[in-house]
GROMACS .gro file of C-alpha atoms in nm:
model
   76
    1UNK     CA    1 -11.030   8.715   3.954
    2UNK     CA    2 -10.870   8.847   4.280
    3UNK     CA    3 -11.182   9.009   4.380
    4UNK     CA    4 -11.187   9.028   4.780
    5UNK     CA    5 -11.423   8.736   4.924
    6UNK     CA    6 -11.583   8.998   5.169
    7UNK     CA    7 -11.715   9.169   4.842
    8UNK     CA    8 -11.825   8.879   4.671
    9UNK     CA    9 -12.115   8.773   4.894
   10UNK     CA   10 -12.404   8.942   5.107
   11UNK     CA   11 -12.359   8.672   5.384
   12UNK     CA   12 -12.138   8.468   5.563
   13UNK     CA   13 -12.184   8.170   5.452
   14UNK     CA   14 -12.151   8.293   5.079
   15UNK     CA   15 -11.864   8.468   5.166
   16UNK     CA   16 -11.721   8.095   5.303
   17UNK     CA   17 -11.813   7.891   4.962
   18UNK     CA   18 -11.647   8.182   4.777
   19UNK     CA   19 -11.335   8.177   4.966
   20UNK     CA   20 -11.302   7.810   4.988
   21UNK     CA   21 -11.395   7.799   4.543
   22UNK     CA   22 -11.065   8.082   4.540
   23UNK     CA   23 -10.826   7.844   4.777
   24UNK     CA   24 -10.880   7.504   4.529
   25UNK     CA   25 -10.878   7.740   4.230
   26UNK     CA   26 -10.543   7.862   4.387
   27UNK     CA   27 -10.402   7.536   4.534
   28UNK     CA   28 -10.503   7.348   4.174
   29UNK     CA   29 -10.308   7.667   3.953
   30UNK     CA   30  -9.992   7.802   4.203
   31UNK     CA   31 -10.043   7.537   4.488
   32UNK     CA   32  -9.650   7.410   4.427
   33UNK     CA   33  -9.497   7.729   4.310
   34UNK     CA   34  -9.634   7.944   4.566
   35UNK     CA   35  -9.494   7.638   4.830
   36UNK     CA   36  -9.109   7.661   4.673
   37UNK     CA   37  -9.106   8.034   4.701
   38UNK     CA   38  -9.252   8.074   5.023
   39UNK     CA   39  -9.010   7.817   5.146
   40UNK     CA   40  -8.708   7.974   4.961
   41UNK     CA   41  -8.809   8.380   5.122
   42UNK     CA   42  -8.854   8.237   5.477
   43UNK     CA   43  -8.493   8.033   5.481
   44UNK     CA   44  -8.340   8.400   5.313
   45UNK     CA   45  -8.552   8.570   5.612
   46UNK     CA   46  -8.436   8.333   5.887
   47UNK     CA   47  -8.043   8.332   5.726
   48UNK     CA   48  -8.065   8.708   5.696
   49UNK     CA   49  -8.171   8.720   6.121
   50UNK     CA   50  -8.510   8.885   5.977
   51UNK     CA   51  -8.768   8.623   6.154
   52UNK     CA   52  -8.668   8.781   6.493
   53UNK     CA   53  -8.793   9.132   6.409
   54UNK     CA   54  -9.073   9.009   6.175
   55UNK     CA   55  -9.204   8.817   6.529
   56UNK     CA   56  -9.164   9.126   6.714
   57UNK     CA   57  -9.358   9.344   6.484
   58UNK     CA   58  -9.652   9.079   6.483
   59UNK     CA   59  -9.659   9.097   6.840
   60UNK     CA   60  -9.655   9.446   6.856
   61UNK     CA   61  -9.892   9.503   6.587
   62UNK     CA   62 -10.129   9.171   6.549
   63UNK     CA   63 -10.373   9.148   6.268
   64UNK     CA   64 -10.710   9.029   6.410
   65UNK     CA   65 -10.905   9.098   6.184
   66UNK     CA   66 -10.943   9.154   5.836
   67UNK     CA   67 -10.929   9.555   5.754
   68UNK     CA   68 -11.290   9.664   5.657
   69UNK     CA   69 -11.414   9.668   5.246
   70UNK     CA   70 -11.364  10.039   5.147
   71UNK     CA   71 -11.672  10.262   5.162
   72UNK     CA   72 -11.838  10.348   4.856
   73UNK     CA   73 -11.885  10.684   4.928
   74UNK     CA   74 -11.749  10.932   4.708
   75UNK     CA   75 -11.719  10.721   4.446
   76UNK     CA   76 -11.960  10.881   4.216
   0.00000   0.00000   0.00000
């Protein structure tokens, strides 16, 4: 079920219809819980003084990009 998108397909374009399937599948299912909590740990960040450090450590450290599918070497 949570199987990574990158994994999933052999192409781009596969690996867009598969992510896109996973969001509605996910928006349909958790959509409105997910929403509530999200909401509730980003007002206990913010109230806590958190958001300030959480910014600086994204703009120290950005994620570009995705990190790369692990190698199946050594897997046997």
């Amino acid at each position: 079920y949570l199987e990574p998108a990158v994994a999933a397909s052999s192409s781009p374009s596969q690996r867009e219809a598969y992510s896109q399937r996973k969001a509605a599948e996910f928006n349909e299912k958790c959509g409105k819980i997910w929403e509530t909590y999200r909401n509730c740990v980003q007002k206990a960040v913010k109230a806590k003084g958190l958001d300030t450090l959480l910014q600086q450590a994204r703009d120290e450290n950005p994620l570009t990009e995705p990190p790369p599918p692990p190698s199946s070497e050594g897997l046997a």
